[in-house]
CSV table of C-alpha atoms in Angstrom, one decimal:
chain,number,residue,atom,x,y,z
A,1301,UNK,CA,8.4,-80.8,-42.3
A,1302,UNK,CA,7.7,-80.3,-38.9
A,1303,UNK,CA,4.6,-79.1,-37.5
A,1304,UNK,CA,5.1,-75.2,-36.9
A,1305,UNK,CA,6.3,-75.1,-40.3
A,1306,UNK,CA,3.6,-76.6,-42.4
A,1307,UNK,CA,0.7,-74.0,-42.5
A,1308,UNK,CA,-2.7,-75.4,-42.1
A,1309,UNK,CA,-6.6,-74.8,-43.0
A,1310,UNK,CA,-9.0,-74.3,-40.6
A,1311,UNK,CA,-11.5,-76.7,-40.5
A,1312,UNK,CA,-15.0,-76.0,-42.2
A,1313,UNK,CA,-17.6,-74.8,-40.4
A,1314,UNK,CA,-18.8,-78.0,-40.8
A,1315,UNK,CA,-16.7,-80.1,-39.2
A,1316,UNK,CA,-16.1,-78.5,-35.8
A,1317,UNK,CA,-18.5,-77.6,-33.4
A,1318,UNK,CA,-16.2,-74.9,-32.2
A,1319,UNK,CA,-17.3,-73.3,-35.4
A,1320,UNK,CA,-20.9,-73.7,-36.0
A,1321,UNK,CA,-21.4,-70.7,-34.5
A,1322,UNK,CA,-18.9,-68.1,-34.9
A,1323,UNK,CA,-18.7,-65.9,-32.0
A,1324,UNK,CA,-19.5,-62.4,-32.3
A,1325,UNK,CA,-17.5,-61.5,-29.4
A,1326,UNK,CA,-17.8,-59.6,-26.3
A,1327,UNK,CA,-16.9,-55.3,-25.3
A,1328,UNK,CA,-14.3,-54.7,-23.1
A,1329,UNK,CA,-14.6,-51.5,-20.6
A,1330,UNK,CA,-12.1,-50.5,-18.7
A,1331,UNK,CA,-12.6,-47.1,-16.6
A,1332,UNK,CA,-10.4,-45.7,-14.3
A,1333,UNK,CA,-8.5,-48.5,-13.5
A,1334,UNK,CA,-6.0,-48.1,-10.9
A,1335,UNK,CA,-3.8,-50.6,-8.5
A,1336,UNK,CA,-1.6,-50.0,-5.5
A,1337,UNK,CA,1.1,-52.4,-4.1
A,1338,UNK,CA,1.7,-51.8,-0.7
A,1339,UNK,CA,3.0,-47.4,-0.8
A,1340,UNK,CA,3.4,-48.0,-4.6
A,1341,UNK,CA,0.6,-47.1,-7.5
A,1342,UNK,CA,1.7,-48.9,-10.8
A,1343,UNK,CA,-1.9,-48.5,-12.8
A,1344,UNK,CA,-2.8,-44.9,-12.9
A,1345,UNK,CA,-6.8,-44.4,-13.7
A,1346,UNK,CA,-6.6,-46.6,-17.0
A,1347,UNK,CA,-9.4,-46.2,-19.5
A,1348,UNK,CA,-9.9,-48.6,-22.2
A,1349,UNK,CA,-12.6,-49.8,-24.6
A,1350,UNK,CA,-12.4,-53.3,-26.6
A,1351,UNK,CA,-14.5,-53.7,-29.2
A,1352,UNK,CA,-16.6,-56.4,-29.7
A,1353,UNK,CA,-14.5,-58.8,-31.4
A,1354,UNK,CA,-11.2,-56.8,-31.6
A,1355,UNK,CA,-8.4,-57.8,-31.4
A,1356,UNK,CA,-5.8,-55.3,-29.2
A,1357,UNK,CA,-2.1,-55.5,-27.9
A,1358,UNK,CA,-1.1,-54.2,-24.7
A,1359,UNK,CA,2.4,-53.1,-25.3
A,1360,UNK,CA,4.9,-51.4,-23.7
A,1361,UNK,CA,8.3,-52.4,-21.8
A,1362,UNK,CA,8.8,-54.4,-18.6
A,1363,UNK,CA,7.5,-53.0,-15.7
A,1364,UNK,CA,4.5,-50.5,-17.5
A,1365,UNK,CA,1.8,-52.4,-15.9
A,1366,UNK,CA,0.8,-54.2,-19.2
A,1367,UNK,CA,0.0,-57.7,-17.1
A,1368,UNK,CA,-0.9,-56.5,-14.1
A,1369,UNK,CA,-4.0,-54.6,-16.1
A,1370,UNK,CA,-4.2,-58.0,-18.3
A,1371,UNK,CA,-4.7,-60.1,-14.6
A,1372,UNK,CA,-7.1,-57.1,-13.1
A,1373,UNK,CA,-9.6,-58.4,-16.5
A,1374,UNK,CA,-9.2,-62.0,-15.9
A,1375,UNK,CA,-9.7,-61.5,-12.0
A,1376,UNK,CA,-6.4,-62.4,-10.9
A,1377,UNK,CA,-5.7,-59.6,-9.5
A,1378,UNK,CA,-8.0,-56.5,-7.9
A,1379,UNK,CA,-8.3,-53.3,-8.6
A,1380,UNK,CA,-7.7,-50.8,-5.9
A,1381,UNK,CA,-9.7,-48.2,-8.1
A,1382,UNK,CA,-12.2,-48.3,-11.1
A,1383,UNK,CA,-14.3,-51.2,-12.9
A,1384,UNK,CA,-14.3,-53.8,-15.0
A,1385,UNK,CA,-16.8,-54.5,-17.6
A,1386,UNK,CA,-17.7,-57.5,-19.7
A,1387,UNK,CA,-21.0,-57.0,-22.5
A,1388,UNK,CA,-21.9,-53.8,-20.3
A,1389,UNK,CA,-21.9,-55.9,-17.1
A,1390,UNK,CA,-19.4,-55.3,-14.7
A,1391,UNK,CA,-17.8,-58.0,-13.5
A,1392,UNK,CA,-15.2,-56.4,-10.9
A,1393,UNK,CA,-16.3,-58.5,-8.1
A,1394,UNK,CA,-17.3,-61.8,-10.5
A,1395,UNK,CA,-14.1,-64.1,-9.7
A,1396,UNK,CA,-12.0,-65.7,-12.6
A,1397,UNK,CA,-13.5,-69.0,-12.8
A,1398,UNK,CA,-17.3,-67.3,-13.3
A,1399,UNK,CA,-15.9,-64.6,-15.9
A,1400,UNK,CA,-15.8,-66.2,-18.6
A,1401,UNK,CA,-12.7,-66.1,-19.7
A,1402,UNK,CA,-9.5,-68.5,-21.8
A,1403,UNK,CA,-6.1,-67.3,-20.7
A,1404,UNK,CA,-2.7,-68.5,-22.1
A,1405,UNK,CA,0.3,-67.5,-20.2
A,1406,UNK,CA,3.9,-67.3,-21.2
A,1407,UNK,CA,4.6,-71.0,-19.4
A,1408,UNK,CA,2.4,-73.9,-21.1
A,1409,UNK,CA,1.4,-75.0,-17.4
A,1410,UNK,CA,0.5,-78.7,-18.5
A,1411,UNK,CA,-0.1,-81.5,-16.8
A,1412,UNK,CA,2.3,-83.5,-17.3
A,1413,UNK,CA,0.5,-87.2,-16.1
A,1414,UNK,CA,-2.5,-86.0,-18.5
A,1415,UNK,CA,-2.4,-86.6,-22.0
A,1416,UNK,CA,-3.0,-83.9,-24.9
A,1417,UNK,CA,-6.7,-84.2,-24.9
A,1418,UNK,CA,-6.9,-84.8,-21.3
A,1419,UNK,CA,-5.1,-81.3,-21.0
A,1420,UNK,CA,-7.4,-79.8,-23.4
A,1421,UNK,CA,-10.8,-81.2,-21.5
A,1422,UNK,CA,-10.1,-80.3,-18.2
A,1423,UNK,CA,-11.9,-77.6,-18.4
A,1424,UNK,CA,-15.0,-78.5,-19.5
A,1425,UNK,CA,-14.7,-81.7,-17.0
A,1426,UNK,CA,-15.0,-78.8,-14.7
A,1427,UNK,CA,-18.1,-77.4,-15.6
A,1428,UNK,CA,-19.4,-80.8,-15.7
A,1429,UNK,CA,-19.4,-81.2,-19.2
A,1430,UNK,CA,-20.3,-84.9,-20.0
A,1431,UNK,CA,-17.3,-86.8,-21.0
A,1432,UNK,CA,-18.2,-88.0,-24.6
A,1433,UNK,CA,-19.2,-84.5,-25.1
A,1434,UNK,CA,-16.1,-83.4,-23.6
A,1435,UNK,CA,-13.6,-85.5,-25.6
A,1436,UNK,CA,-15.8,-84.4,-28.9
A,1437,UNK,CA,-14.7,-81.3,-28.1
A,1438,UNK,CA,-11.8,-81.4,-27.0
A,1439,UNK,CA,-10.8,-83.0,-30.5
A,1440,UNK,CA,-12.2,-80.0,-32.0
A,1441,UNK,CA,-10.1,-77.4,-30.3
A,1442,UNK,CA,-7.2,-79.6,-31.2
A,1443,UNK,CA,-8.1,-79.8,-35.0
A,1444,UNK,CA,-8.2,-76.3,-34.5
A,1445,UNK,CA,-4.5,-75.4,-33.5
A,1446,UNK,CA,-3.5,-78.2,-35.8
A,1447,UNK,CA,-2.6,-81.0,-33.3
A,1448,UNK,CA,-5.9,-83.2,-34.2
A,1449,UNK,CA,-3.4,-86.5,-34.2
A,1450,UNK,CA,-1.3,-85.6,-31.3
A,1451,UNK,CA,-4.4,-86.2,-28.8
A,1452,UNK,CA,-3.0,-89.5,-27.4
A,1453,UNK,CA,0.8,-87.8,-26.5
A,1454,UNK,CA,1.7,-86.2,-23.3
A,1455,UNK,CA,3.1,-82.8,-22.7
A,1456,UNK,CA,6.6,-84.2,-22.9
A,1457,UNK,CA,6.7,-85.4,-26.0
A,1458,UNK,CA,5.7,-82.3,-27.7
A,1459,UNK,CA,7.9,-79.7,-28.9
A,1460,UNK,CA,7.5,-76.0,-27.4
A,1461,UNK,CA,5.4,-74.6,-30.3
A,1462,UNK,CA,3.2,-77.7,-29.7
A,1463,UNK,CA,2.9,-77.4,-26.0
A,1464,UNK,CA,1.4,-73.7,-26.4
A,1465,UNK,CA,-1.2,-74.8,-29.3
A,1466,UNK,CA,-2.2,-77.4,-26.4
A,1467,UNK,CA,-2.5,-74.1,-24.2
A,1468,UNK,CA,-4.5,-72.4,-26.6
A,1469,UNK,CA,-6.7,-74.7,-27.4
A,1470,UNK,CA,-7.3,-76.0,-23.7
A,1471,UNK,CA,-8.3,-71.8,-23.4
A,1472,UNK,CA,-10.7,-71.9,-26.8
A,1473,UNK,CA,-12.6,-75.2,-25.8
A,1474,UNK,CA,-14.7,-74.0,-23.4
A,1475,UNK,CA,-15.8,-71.3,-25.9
A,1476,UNK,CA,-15.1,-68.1,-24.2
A,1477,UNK,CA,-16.6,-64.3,-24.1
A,1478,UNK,CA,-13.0,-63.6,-23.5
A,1479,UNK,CA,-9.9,-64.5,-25.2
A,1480,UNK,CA,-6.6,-63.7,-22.9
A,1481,UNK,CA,-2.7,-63.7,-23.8
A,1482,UNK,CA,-0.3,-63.1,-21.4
A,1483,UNK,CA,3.1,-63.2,-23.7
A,1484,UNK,CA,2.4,-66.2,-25.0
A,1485,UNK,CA,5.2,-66.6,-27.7
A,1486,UNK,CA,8.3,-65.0,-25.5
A,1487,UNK,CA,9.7,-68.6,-24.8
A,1488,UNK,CA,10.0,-69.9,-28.3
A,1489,UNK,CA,12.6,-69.8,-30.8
A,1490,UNK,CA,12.0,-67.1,-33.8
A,1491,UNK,CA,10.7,-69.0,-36.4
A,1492,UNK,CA,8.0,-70.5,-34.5
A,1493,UNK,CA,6.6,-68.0,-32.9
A,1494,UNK,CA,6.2,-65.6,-36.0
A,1495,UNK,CA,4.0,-69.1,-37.2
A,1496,UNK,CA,2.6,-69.0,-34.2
A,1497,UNK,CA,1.6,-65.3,-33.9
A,1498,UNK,CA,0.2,-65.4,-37.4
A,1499,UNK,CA,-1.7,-68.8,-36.5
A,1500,UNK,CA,-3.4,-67.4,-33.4
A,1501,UNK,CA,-4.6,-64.4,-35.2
A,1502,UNK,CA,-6.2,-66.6,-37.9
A,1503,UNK,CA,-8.0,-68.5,-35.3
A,1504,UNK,CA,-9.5,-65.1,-33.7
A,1505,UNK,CA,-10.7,-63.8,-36.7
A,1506,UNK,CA,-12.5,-67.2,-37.6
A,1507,UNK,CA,-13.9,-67.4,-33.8
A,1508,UNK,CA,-14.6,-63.5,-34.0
A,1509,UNK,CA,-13.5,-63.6,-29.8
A,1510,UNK,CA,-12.6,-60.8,-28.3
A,1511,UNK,CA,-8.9,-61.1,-27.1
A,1512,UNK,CA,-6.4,-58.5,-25.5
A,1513,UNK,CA,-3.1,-59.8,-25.8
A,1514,UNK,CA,0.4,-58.8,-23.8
A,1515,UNK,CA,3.7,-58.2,-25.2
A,1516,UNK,CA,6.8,-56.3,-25.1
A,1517,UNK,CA,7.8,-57.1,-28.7
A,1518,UNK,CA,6.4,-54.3,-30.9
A,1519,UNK,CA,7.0,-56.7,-34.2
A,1520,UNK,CA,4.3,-58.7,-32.8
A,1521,UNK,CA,2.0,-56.7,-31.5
A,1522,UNK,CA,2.1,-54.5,-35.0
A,1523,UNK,CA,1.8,-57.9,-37.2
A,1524,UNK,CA,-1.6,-58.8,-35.4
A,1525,UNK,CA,-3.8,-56.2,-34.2
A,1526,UNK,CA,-6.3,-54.5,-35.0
A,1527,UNK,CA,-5.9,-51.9,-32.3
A,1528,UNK,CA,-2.2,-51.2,-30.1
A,1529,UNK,CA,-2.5,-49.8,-26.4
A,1530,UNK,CA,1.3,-48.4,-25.7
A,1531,UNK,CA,2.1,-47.9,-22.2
A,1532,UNK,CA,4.3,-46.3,-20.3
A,1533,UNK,CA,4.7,-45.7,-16.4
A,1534,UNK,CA,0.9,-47.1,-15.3
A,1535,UNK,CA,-0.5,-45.2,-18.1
A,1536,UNK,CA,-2.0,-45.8,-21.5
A,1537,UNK,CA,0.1,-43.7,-24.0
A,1538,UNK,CA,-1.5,-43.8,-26.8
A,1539,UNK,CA,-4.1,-46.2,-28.4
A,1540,UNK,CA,-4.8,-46.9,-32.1
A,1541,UNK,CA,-4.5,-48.9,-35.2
A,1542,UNK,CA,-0.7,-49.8,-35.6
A,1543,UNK,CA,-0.2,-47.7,-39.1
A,1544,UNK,CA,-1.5,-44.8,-36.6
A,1545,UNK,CA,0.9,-45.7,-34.2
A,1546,UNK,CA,3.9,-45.6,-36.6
A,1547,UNK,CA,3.1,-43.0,-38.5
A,1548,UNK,CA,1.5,-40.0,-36.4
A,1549,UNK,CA,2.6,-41.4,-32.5
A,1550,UNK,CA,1.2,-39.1,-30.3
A,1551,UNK,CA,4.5,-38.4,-28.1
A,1552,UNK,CA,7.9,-38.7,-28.3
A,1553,UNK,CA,7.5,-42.0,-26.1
A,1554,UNK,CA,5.4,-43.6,-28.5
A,1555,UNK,CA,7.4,-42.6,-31.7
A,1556,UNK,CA,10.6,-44.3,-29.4
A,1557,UNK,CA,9.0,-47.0,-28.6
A,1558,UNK,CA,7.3,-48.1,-31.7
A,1559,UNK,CA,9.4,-49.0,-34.6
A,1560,UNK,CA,13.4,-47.9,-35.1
A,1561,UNK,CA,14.1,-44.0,-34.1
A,1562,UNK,CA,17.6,-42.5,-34.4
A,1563,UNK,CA,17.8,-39.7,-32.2
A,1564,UNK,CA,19.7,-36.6,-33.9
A,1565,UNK,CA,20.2,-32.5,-32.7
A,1566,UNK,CA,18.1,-30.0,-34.8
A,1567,UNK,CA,16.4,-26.8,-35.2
A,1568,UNK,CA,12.6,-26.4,-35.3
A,1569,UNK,CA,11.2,-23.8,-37.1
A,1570,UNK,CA,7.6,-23.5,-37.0
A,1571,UNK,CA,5.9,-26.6,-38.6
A,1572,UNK,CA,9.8,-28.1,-40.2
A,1573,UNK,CA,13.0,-28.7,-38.5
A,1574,UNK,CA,16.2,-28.5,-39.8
A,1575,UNK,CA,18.8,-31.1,-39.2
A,1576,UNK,CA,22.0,-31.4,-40.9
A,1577,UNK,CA,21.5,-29.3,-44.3
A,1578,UNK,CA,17.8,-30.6,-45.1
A,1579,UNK,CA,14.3,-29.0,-43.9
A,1580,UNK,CA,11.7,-31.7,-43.3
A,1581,UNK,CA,8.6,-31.5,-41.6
A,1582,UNK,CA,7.4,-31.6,-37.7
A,1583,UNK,CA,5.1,-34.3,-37.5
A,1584,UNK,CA,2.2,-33.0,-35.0
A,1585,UNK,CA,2.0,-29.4,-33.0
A,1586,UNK,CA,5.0,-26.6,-34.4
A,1587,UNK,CA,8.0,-26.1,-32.8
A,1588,UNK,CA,10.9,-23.4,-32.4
A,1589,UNK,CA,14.5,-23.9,-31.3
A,1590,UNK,CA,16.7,-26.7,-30.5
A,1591,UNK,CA,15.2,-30.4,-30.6
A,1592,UNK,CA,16.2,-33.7,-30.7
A,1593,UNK,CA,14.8,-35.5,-33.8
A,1594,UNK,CA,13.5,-38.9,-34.2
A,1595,UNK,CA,14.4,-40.2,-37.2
A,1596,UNK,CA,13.1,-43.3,-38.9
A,1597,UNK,CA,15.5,-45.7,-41.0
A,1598,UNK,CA,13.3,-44.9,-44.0
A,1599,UNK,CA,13.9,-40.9,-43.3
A,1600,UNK,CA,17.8,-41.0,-44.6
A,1601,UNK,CA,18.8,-42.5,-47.4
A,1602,UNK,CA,22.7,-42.3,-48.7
A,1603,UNK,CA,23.7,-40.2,-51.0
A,1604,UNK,CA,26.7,-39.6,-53.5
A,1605,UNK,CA,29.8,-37.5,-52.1
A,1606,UNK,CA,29.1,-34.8,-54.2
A,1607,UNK,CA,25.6,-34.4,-53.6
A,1608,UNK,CA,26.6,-32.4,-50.3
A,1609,UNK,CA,25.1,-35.3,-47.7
A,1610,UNK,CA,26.1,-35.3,-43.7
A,1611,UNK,CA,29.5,-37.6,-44.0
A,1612,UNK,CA,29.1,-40.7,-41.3
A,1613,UNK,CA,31.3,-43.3,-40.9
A,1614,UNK,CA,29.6,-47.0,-41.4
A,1615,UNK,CA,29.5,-49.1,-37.8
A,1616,UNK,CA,27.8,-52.0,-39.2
A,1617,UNK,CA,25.5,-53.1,-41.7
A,1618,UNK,CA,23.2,-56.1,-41.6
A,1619,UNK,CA,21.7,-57.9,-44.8
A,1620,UNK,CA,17.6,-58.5,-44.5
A,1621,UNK,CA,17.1,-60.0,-47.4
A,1622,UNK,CA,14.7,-57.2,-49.7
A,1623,UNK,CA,16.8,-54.6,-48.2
A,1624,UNK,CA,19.8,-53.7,-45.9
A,1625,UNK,CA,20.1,-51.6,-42.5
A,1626,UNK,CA,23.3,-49.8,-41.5
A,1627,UNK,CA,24.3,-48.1,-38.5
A,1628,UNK,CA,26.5,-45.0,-38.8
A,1629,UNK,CA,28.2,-42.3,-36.5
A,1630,UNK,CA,28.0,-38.8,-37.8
A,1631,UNK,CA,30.6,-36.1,-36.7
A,1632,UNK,CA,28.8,-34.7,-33.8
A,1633,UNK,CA,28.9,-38.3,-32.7
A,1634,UNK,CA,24.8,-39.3,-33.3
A,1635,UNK,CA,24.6,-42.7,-34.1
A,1636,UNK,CA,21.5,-43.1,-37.1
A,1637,UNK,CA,20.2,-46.3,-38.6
A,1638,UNK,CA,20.2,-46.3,-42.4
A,1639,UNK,CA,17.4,-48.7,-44.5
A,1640,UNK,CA,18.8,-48.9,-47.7
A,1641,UNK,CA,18.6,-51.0,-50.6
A,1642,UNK,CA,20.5,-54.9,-50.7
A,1643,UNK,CA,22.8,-54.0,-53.7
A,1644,UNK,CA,24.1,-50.8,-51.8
A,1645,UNK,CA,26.8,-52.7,-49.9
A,1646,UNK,CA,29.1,-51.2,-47.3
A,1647,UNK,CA,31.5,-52.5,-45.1
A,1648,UNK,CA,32.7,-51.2,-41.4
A,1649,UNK,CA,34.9,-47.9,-41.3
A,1650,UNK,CA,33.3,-46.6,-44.9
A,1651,UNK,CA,32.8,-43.0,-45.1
A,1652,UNK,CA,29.4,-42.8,-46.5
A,1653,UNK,CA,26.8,-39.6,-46.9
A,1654,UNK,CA,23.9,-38.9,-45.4
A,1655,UNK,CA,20.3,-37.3,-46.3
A,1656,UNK,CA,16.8,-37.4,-45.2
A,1657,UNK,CA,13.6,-37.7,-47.2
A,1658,UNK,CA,11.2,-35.6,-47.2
A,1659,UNK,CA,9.4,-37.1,-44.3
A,1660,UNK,CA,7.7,-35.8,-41.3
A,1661,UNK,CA,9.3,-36.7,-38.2
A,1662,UNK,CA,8.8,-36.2,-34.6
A,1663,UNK,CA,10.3,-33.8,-32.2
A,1664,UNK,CA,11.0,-33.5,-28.5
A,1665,UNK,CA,12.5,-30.9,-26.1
A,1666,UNK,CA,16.4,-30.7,-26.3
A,1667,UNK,CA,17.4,-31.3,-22.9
């Protein structure tokens, strides 16, 4: 086996000094953060509060300001408007190297003339560290990720899942308040960075650091957090735990954003909506007249021809393993996603029949 596929203990307490001490973490204020470029504002007043210890995703899609606001915490970047604040301090003027801070960005940004534990030290050879207690240390951090007999190699001879536990644990040596990830994972292949994403988040929970972490991939960000910020446009959309998220989004945007919606035409009626022949309810404020209606894959589930379903015609259908989606057009032309179960096999061109589950669902404006 290789190494991102063999999962692997921490080590005891006992046995790294990384660990003797688990951090308890440091708050995270944000207030009023906003940040011009030039005639442009792309942060619009953004408030956010990290919990000591929390982990939270910035998610949204490209261009919603997520890493500008992540490089405005480190100190990369400056705020035209609001504060940042570290333990109650603020630390808007501090510059990176006096914040505090690891950082791992989507490119591993090695050395490539320095070997692994070279990498990892240069950090604390920056603050003067003393080399034996540097290289002790070093060899920690590396036990850590998992690499603790890969410290003699250089950057090249590492694979890319490896070259990003070198990242990581060059950012976690020198013990930091503040744990930053700037789409770390995007450049791997699929299987590593699920053992990846799943890997970090062990480490934070076992270091107890506070880390905000970037992404545009909703998978991840749902898998590992505690908390979700979901933007959109400069602005935070909504914030919460990711069941929150999926379940009761507070917008359309959100609900579209997180997880699989199919959008379909229907009538609201108060607190339900009626779409094809079935009444299910409006999930948050009542509405009346037409609507489009988000539909999850778990909302419609096929039904027998003469159970009076919406006919559709099957457009493809993809095997998952526990459980099978499909894709179908219905007359009026809406395209819906159906999660259904792996024995219920169709093929493209079926004629199949449609209903939804008594689910709540969210609504919008029709336009």
């Amino acid at each position: 086996m290789t190494a991102e596929t063999v999962p692997r203990p921490l080590p005891r307490t006992s046995d790294n000094i990384l660990l003797h001490t688990p951090g308890e973490g440091t708050s995270v204020r944000l207030t009023g953060i906003a940040k011009d470029f030039g005639t442009t504002r792309v942060l619009h007043g953004v408030d956010l509060d990290v919990k000591p210890g929390e982990f939270v995703s910035l998610l949204g899609p490209s261009g919603c300001g997520k890493t500008t606001l992540l490089r405005i915490i480190a100190g990369l970047e400056s705020a035209s408007v609001g504060a940042v604040f570290f333990g109650g301090a603020d630390v808007s003027r501090i510059p990176t190297n006096r914040r505090d801070i690891g950082m791992v960005f989507q490119s591993y940004s090695l050395f490539p003339h320095l070997r692994v534990i070279d990498n990892v030290a240069f950090g604390l050879r920056r603050r003067r560290v003393a080399p034996k207690a540097a290289a002790t240390r070093a060899a920690d951090a590396l036990d850590l990720v998992g690499l603790g007999d890969m410290e003699d190699r250089y950057p090249h001879q590492l694979s890319g899942g490896q070259q990003q536990r070198v990242a990581l644990a060059r950012a976690l040596v020198t013990e930091p308040r503040v744990l930053l990830l700037d789409e770390p994972l995007s450049a791997l292949d699929a299987k590593v960075r699920v053992q990846l994403r799943d890997e970090i988040r062990r480490i934070q929970l076992r270091l107890g650091i506070t880390t905000i972490f970037v992404t545009h991939d909703q998978e991840e960000a749902l898998a590992v957090s505690d908390r979700i910020a979901v933007m959109d446009s400069g602005r935070i959309e909504q914030i919460g735990a990711p069941e929150e998220l999926y379940l009761r989004p507070a917008s359309s945007t959100v609900a579209a954003f997180i997880g699989l919606s199919s959008v379909v035409s229907g009538v609201a009626e108060g607190t339900t909506v009626r779409v094809w022949d079935d009444r299910i309810p409006i999930l948050g404020d009542p509405a009346h007249g037409p609507v489009q209606v988000l539909l999850r894959p778990e909302n419609v589930r096929l039904v027998g021809e003469t159970d009076g379903g919406m006919p559709a015609v099957v457009q493809e259908s993809t095997f998952l393993g526990s459980f099978r989606r499909t894709l179908v057009r219905t007359e009026d032309g809406s395209l819906v996603r159906v999660q259904h179960g792996p024995h219920e096999r169709v093929e493209y061109d079926d004629v199949v029949h449609l209903a939804l589950a008594p689910i709540a669902a969210t609504v919008r404006p029709a336009p």
